[in-house]
Coordinates of C-alpha atoms and ligand atoms in Angstrom, one line a residue:
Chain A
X1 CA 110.5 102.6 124.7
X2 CA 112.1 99.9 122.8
X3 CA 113.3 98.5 125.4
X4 CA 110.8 98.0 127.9
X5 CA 108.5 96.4 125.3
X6 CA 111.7 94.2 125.0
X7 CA 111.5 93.7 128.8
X8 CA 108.2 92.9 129.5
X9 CA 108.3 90.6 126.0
X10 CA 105.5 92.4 124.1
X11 CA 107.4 92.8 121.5
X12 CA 108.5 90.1 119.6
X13 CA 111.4 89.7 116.8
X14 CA 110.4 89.5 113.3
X15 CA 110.5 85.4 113.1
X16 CA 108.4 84.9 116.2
X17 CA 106.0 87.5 115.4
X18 CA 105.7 85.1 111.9
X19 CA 105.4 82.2 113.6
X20 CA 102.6 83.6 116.3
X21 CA 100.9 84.8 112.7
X22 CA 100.8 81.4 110.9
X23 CA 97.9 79.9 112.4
X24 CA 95.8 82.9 112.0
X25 CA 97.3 83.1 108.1
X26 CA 96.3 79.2 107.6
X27 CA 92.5 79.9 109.8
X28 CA 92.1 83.1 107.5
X29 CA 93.4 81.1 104.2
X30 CA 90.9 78.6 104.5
X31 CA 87.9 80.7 105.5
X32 CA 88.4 83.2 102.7
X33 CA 89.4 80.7 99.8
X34 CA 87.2 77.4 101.3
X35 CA 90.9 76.1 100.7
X36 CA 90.9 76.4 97.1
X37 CA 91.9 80.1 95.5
X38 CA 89.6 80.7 92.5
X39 CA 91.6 83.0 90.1
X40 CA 88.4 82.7 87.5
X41 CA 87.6 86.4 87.8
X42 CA 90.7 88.4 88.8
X43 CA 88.9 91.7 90.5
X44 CA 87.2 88.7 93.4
X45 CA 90.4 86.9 93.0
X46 CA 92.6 90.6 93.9
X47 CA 90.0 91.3 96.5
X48 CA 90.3 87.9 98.7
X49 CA 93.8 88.8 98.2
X50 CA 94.6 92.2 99.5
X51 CA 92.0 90.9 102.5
X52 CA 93.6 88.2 103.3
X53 CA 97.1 90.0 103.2
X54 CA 95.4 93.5 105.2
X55 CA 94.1 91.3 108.2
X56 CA 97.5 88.8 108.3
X57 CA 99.8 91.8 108.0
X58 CA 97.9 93.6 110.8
X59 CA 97.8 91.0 113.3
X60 CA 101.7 90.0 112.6
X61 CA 102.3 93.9 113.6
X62 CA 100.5 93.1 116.5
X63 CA 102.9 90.8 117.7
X64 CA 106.3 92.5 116.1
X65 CA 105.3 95.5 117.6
X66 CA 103.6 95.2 120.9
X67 CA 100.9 97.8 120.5
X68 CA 97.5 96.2 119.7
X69 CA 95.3 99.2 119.6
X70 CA 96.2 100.9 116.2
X71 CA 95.6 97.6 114.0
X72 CA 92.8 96.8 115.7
X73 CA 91.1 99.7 115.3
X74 CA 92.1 99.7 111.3
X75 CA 90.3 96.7 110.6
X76 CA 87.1 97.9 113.1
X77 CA 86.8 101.3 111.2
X78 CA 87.6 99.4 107.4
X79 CA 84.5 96.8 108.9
X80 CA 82.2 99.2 109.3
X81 CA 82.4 101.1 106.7
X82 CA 82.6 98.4 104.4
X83 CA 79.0 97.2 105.8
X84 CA 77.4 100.0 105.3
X85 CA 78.8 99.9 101.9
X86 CA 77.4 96.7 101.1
X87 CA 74.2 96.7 102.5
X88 CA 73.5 100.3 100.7
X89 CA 75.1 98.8 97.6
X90 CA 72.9 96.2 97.9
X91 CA 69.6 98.5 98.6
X92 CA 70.2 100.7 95.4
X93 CA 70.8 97.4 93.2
X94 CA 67.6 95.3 94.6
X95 CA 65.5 98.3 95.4
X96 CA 66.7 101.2 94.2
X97 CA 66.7 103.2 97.5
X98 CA 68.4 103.0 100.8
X99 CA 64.6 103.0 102.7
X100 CA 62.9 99.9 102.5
X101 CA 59.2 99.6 101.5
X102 CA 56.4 98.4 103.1
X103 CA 55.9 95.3 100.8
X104 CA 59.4 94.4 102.1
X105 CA 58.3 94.7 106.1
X106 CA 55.2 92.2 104.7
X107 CA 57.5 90.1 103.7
X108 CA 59.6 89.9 106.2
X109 CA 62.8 90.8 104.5
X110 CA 64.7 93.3 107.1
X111 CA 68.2 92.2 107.1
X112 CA 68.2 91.9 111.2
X113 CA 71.2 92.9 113.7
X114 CA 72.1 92.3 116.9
X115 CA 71.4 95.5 118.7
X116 CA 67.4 94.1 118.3
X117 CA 68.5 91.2 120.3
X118 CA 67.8 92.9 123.9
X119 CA 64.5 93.9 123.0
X120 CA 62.8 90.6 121.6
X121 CA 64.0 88.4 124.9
X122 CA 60.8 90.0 126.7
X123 CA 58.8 89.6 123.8
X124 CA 60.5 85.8 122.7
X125 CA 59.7 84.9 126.8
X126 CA 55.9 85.8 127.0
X127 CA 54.8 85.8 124.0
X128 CA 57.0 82.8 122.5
X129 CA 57.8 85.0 119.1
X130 CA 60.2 87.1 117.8
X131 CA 58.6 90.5 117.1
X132 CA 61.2 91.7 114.0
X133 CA 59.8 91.5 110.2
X134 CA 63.1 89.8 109.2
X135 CA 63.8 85.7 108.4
X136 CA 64.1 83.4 110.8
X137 CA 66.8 81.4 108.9
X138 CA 67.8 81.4 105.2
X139 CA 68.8 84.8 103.5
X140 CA 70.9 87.5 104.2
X141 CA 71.3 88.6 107.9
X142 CA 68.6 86.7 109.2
X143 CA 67.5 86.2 113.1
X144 CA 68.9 82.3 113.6
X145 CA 72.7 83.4 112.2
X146 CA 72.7 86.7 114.0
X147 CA 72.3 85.5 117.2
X148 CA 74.5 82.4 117.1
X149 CA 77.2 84.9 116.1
X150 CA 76.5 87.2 119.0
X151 CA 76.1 84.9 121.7
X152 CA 79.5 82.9 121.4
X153 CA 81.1 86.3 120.5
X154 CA 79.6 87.9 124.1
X155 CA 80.3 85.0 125.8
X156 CA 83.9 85.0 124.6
X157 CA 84.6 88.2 124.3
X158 CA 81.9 90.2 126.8
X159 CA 82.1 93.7 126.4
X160 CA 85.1 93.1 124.0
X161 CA 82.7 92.3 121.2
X162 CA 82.1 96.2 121.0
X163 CA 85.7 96.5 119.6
X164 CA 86.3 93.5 118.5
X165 CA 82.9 92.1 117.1
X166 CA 80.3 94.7 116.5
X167 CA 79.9 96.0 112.7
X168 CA 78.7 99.2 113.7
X169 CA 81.2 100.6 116.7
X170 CA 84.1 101.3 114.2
X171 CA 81.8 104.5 113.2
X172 CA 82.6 106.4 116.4
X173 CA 86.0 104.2 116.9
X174 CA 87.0 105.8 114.0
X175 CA 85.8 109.4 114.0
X176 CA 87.0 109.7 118.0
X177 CA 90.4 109.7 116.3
X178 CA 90.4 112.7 114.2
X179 CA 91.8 115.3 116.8
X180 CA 95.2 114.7 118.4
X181 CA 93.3 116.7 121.5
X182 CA 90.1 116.6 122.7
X183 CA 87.9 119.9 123.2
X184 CA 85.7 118.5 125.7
X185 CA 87.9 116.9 128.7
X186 CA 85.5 116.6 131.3
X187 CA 82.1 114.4 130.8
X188 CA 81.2 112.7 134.3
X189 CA 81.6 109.0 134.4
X190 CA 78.0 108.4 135.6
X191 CA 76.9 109.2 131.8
X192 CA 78.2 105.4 131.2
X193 CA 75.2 104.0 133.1
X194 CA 73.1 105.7 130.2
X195 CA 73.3 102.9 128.2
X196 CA 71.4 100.8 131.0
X197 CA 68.8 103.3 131.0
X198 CA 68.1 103.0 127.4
X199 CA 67.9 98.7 127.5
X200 CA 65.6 99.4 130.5
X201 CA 63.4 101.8 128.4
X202 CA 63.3 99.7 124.8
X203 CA 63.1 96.1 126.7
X204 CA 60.0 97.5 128.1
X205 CA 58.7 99.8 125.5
X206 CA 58.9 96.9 122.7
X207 CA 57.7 94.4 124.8
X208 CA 54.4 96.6 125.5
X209 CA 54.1 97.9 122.0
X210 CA 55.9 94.1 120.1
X211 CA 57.7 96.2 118.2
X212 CA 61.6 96.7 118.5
X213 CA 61.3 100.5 119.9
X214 CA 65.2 101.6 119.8
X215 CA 65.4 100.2 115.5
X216 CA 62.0 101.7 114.5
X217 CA 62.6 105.2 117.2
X218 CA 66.4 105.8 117.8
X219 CA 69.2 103.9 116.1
X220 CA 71.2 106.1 114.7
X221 CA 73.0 104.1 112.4
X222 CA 69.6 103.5 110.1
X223 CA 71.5 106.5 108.8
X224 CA 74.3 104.3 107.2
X225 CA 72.6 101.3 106.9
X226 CA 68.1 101.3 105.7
X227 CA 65.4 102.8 107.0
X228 CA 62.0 103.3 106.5
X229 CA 60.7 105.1 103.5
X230 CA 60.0 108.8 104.6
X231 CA 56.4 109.0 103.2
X232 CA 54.2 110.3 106.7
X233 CA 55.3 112.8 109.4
X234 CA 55.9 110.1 111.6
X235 CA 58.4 108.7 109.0
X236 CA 60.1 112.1 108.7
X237 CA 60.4 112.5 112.8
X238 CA 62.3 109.3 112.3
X239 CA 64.7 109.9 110.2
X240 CA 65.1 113.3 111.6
X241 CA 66.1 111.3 114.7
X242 CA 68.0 108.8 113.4
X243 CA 70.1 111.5 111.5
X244 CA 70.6 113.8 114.3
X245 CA 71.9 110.8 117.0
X246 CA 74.3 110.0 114.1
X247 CA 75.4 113.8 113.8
X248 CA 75.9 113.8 117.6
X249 CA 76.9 111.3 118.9
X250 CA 78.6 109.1 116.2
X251 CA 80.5 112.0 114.5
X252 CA 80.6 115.6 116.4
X253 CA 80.8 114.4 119.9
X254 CA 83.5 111.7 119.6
X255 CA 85.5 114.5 117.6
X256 CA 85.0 117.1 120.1
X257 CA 85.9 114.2 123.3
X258 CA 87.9 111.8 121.5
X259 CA 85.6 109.0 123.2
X260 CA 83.2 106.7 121.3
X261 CA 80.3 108.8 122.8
X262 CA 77.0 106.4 120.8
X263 CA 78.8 103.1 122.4
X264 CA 78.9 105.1 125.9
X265 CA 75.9 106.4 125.9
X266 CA 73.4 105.4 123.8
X267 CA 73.7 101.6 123.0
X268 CA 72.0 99.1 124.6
X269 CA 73.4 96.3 123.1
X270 CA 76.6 98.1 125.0
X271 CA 75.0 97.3 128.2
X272 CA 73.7 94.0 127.8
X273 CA 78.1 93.2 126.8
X274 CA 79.2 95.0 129.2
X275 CA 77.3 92.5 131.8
X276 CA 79.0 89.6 129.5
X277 CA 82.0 91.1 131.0
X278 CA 81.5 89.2 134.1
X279 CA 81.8 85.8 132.0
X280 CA 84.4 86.0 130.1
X281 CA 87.6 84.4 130.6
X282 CA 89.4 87.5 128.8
X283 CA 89.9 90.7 131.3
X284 CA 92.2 93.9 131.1
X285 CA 94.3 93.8 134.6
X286 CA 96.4 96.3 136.3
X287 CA 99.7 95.4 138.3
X288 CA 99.3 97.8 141.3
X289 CA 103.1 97.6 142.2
X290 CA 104.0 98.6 139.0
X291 CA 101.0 101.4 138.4
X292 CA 102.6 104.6 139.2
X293 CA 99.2 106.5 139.1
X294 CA 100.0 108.8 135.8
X295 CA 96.4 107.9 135.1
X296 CA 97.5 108.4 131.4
X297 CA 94.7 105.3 130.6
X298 CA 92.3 106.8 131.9
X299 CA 92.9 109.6 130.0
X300 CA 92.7 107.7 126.1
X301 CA 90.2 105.2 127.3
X302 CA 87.8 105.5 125.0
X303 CA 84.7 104.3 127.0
X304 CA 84.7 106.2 130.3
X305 CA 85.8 102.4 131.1
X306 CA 88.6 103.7 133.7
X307 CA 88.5 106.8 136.7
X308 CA 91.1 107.5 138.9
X309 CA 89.4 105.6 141.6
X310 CA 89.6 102.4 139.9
X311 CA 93.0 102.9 139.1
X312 CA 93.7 103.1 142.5
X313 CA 91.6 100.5 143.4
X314 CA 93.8 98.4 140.7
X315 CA 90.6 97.2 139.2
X316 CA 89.1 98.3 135.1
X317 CA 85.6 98.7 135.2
X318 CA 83.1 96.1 133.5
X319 CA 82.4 98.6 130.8
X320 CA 85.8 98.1 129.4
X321 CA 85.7 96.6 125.8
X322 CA 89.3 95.5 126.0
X323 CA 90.3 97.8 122.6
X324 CA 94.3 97.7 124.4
X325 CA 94.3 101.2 123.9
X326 CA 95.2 101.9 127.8
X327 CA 97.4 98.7 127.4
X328 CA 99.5 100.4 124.5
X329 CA 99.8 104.1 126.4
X330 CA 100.8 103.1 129.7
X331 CA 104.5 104.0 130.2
X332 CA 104.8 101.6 132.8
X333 CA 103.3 98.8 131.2
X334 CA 101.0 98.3 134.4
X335 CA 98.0 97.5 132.8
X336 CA 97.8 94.3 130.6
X337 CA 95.9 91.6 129.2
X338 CA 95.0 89.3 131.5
X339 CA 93.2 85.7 131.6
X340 CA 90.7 85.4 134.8
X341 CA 92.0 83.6 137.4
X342 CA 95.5 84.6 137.0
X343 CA 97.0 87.5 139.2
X344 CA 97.7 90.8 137.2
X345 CA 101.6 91.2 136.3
X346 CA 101.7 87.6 135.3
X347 CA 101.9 85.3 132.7
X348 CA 101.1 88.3 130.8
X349 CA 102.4 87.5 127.5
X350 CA 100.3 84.2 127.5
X351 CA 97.1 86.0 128.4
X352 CA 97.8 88.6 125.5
X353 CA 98.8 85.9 122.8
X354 CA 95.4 84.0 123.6
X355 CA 93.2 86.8 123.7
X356 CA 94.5 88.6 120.6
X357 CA 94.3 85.1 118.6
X358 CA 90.5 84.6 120.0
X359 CA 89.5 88.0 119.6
X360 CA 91.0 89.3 116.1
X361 CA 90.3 85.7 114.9
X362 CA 86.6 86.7 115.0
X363 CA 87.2 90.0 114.3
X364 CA 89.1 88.8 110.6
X365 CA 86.6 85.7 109.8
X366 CA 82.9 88.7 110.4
X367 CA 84.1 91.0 108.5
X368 CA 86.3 89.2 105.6
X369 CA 82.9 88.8 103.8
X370 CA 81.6 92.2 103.8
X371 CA 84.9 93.6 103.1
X372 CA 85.9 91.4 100.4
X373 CA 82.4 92.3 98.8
X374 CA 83.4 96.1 99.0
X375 CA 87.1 95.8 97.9
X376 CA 85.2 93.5 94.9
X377 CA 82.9 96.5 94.1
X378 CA 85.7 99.1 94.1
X379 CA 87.7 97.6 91.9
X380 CA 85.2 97.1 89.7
X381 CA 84.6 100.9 89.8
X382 CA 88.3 101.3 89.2
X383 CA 88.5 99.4 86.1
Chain B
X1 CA 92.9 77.2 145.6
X2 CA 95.0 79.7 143.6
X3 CA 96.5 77.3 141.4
X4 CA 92.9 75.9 140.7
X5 CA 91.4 79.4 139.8
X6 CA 94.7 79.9 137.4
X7 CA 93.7 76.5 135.9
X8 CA 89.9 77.3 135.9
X9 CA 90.8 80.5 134.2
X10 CA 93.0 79.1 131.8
X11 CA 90.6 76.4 130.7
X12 CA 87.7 78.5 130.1
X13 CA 89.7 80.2 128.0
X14 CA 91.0 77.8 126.2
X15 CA 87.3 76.4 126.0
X16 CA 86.3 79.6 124.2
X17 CA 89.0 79.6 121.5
X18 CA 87.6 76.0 120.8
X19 CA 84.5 78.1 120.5
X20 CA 85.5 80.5 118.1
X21 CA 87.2 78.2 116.0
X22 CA 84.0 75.8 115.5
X23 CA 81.9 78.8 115.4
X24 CA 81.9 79.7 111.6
X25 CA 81.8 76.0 110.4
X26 CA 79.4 75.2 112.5
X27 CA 77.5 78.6 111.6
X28 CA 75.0 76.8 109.3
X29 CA 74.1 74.1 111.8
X30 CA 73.8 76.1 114.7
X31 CA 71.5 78.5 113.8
X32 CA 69.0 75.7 112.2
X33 CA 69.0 74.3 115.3
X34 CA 68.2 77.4 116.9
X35 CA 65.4 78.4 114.2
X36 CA 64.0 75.2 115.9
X37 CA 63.5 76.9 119.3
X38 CA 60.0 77.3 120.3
X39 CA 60.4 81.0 120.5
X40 CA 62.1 81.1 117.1
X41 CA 58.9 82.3 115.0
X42 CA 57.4 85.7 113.8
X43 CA 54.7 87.5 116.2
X44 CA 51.7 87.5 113.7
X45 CA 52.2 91.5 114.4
X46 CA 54.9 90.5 111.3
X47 CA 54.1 87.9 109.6
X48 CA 50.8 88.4 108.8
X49 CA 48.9 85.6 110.5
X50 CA 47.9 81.9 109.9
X51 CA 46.2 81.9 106.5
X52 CA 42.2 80.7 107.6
X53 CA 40.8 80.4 104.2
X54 CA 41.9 80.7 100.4
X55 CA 39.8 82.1 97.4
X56 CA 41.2 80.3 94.1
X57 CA 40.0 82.0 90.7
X58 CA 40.8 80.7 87.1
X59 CA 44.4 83.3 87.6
X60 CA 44.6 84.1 91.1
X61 CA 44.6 82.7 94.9
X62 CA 43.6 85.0 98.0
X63 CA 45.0 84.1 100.9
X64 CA 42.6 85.7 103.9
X65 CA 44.7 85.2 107.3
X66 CA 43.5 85.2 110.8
X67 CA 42.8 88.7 112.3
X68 CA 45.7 89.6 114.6
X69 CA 44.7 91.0 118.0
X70 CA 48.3 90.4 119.5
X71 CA 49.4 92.0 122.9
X72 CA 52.2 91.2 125.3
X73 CA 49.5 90.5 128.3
X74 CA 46.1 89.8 126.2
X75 CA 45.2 90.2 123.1
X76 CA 43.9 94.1 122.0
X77 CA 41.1 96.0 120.7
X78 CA 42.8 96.8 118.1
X79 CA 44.4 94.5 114.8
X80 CA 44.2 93.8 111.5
X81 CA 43.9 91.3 109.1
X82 CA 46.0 90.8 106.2
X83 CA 45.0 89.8 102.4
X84 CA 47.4 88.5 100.0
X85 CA 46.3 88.0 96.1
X86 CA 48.8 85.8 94.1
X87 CA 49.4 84.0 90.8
X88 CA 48.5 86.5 87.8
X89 CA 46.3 88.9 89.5
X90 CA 43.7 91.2 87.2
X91 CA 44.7 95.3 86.6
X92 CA 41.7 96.1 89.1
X93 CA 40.7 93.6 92.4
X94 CA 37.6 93.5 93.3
X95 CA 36.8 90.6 96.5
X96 CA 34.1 90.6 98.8
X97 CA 35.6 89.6 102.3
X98 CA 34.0 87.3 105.1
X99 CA 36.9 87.2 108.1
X100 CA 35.0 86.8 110.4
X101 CA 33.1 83.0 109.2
X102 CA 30.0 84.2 110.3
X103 CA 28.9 84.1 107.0
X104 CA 28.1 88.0 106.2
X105 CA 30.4 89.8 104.2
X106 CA 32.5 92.3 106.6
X107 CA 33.9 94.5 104.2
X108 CA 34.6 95.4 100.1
X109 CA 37.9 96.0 98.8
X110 CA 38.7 97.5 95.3
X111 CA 42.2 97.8 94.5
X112 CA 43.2 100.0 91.7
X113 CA 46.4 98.3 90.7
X114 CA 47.5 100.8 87.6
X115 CA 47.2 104.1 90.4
X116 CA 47.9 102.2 93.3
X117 CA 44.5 103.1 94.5
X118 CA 42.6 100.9 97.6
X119 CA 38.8 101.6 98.5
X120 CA 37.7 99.7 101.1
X121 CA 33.6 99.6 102.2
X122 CA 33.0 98.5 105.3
X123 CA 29.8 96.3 105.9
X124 CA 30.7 95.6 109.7
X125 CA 31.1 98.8 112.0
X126 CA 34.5 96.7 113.5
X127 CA 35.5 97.1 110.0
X128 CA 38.0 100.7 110.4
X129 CA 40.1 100.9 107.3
X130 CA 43.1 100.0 105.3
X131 CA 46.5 100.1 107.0
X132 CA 48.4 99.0 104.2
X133 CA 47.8 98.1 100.4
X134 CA 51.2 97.5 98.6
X135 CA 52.2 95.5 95.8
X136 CA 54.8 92.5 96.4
X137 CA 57.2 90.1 95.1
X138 CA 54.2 88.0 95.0
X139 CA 51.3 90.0 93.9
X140 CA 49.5 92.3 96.1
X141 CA 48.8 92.5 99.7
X142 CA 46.1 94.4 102.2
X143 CA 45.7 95.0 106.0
X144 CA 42.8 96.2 106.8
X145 CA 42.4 97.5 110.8
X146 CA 40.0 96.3 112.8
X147 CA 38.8 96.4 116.0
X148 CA 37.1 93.1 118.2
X149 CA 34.9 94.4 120.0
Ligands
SF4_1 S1 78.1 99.8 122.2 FE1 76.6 99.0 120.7 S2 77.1 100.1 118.7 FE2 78.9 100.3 120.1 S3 80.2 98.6 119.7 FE3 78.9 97.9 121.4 S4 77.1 96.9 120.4 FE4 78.2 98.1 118.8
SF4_2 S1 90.0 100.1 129.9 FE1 91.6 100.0 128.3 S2 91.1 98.2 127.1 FE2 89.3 98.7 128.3 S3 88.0 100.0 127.0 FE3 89.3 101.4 128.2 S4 91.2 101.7 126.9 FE4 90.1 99.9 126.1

């Protein structure tokens, strides 16, 4: 195996794979220390540290290795939960409770992510507002930042923001790993157009009702992140809801398929990326004339992003999120990074260099904050 | 016209790693220029509504905002409008409200602060009753429903 990593150059030696990690370790550096460590209080100090150190350390084994897939998905799964952590740490400390009150939907104060973006273009359009009770710019999470962030991410990284971006997909990322085998093989493919069906439904719905329909109705992660205080049967239907999507299709279904079941069928945001897909520069190819049909990416892509037929047809879908997980299992080494405009089965190694740099670059700057902030609160637990 | 889509490709790219990199310097900047957007402001639905008129007594201010009949097509039967009391507001709120300017009194509200209790009487049959009474970081607020015709 060795070997042909050696021969198609994926694998780099231990100096090279240093040198292909310095500029990410002096970009990182700077972003997490402004340039200057502070050792004032050690437990912060410690926590930039073993940050800084986790994301370096897993993008140099990127490179010395060849595989991408495994270190990505460390830091995906370590990013979500770490959110979670921080915005439920930071519920109980200002409010006491992960539900937020009506007093803070007066005020506006809803920390606001991007998954509301699809529903208040309609909205933003006709009506020339934005129909979330969150802050347009100042304070934490608010409107302005969010979708800055989201925009240059899609637009770089299309659909590859769902495994390289998004705070919330390293949920079912991370529990679609917990069998070596799935129990359910067979889901047909035309369950990935779901996700359209659902931004058709809440673009429309919270457009007619100016009110974002899939956060207040269907979300499920409102069950590891805030939602509204159960205190009326409506209230209690949804968080009923919100829990049971999360039970399904964030934990039990991705278990039972090994697929990231929520992101194929349920998100909307996922469909709106997957779009972005026909933008972006970065693409997953496959080299036909080395593709010996095993169909062995089809079989661990995690998004219903490949069949057979495209395979054959030596083209990935647009739903693919470009997580390299087909990239790292295919024997042959037929399917690759790729840059458009440049035919599969070459200048691969460039291709792959740039888009791991762009992608996990954005990847390590999002989350360093959040998980920095959770590192800092376990280690004050610890001691 | 292969070698110009390699280069097209190839420069896009590179354009978008120029992206990334300027992105979370530039974060700050960025997003105050898009708070500036004419778009980029809170449906009344949210934030409550222009404030019309303020009530200023020797402690507190009432802020009485413009009803809010927003739709996506036209505006609804249906709204509200909110009331927010600030400054050093009494135990128990007693304010007589005109939201209408039509110079009658629309509706009474009495707000038990200490029990959280809110009774609203109606003087105006478009007058339907409270949607919300909550205390905030401010002092206290009400949205009382209504309907316009
Ligand atoms: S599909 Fe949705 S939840 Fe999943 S990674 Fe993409 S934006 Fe996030
Ligand atoms: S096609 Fe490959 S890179 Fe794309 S989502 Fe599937 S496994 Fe990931």
């Amino acid at each position: 195996m060795d070997n042909v990593l050696e021969k198609t150059g994926m694998k780099k030696s231990f100096g090279k794979s240093l040198l292909y990690t310095l500029p990410m370790f002096l970009i990182t550096f700077m972003f997490m220390t402004g340039g200057k460590p502070n050792f004032s209080d050690p437990a912060s100090a410690l926590a930039v540290l073993t940050v800084f150190l986790l994301v370096n350390v897993l993008y140099f084994f990127m490179h010395y290795t060849g595989k991408t897939d495994r270190y990505r998905a460390v830091l995906f799964i370590i990013f979500a939960l770490s959110l979670s952590y921080t915005l439920i740490h930071n519920m109980l400390e200002v409010r006491k409770s992960m539900s937020f009150s009506q007093a803070d939907i007066l005020e506006c104060k809803i920390p606001f992510c991007h998954l509301v973006i699809p529903m208040m273009i309609l909205p933003a359009v006709f009506t020339k507002s934005i129909i979330f009770p969150g802050s347009i710019i100042g304070g934490f999470a608010n409107i302005s930042s969010m979708v800055v962030l989201w925009l240059i991410a899609t637009i770089v990284l299309g659909r590859g923001f769902c495994s390289w971006g998004c705070f919330y997909g390293g949920w079912d990322d991370g529990f679609s790993r917990i069998r070596k085998k799935p129990v359910i093989k067979k889901i047909s493919e035309l369950w990935r157009w779901m996700p359209f069906a659902v931004l058709i439904m809440v673009a429309l719905t919270s457009a007619l009702a100016l009110m974002p329909t899939y956060c207040s109705w269907i979300c499920p992660f409102k069950a590891v992140t805030e939602f509204e205080q159960v205190t009326s049967v409506e209230s209690a239907t949804k968080a009923g809801i919100f829990l049971s999507l999360f039970g399904g299709l964030v934990i039990a279904l991705p278990v039972m398929t090994r697929k990231r079941t929520q992101c194929s069928f349920l998100c909307p945001m996922g469909a709106v990326n997957t779009l972005a897909n026909k933008i972006t520069p970065f693409t997953v190819k496959i080299d036909k004339n080395s593709c010996n049909e095993c169909f062995k990416c089809v079989e661990v892509c995690p998004l219903y992003a490949l069949t057979p037929a495209d395979i054959k047809a030596g083209k990935v879908s647009l739903f693919c999120s470009k997580c390299g997980k087909c990239v790292d299992a295919c024997p042959k080494k037929a399917i690759n990074y790729g840059i458009r405009g440049i035919p599969a089965g070459t200048m691969k190694n460039f291709s792959r260099n740039l888009f791991l740099f762009v992608s996990f670059l954005f990847m390590a700057i999002f989350s360093a904050g959040s998980i920095i902030s959770t590192f800092h609160g376990l280690l004050k637990l610890i001691f | 016209m292969k070698k110009v889509k390699i280069i097209a490709g190839i420069s896009w790219a590179f354009l978008c790693l120029i992206m990334i990199i300027i992105l979370f310097p530039g974060l700050n900047s960025f997003s105050v220029s898009v708070s500036k957007l004419p778009f980029m402001k809170l449906n009344p639905k949210y934030s409550g509504g222009e404030i019309a008129k303020q009530m200023i007594t020797a402690s507190c201010t009432l802020d009485i905002r413009k009803p809010v009949f927003n739709g996506f097509f036209k505006e609804r039967n249906s709204g509200f409008v909110q009331l927010d009391w600030h400054g050093t507001i009494p135990e128990t709120i007693k304010d007589s409200i005109d939201y209408d300017n039509d110079g009658n009194k629309d509706f009474c509200v009495l707000i038990d602060r200490k029990d959280s209790k809110t009774v609203l009487s109606p003087f105006n049959k478009k007058v339907k009753g409270v949607i919300i009474s909550t205390p905030t970081s401010y002092g206290w607020a009400v949205r009382v429903g209504l309907d316009k015709n």
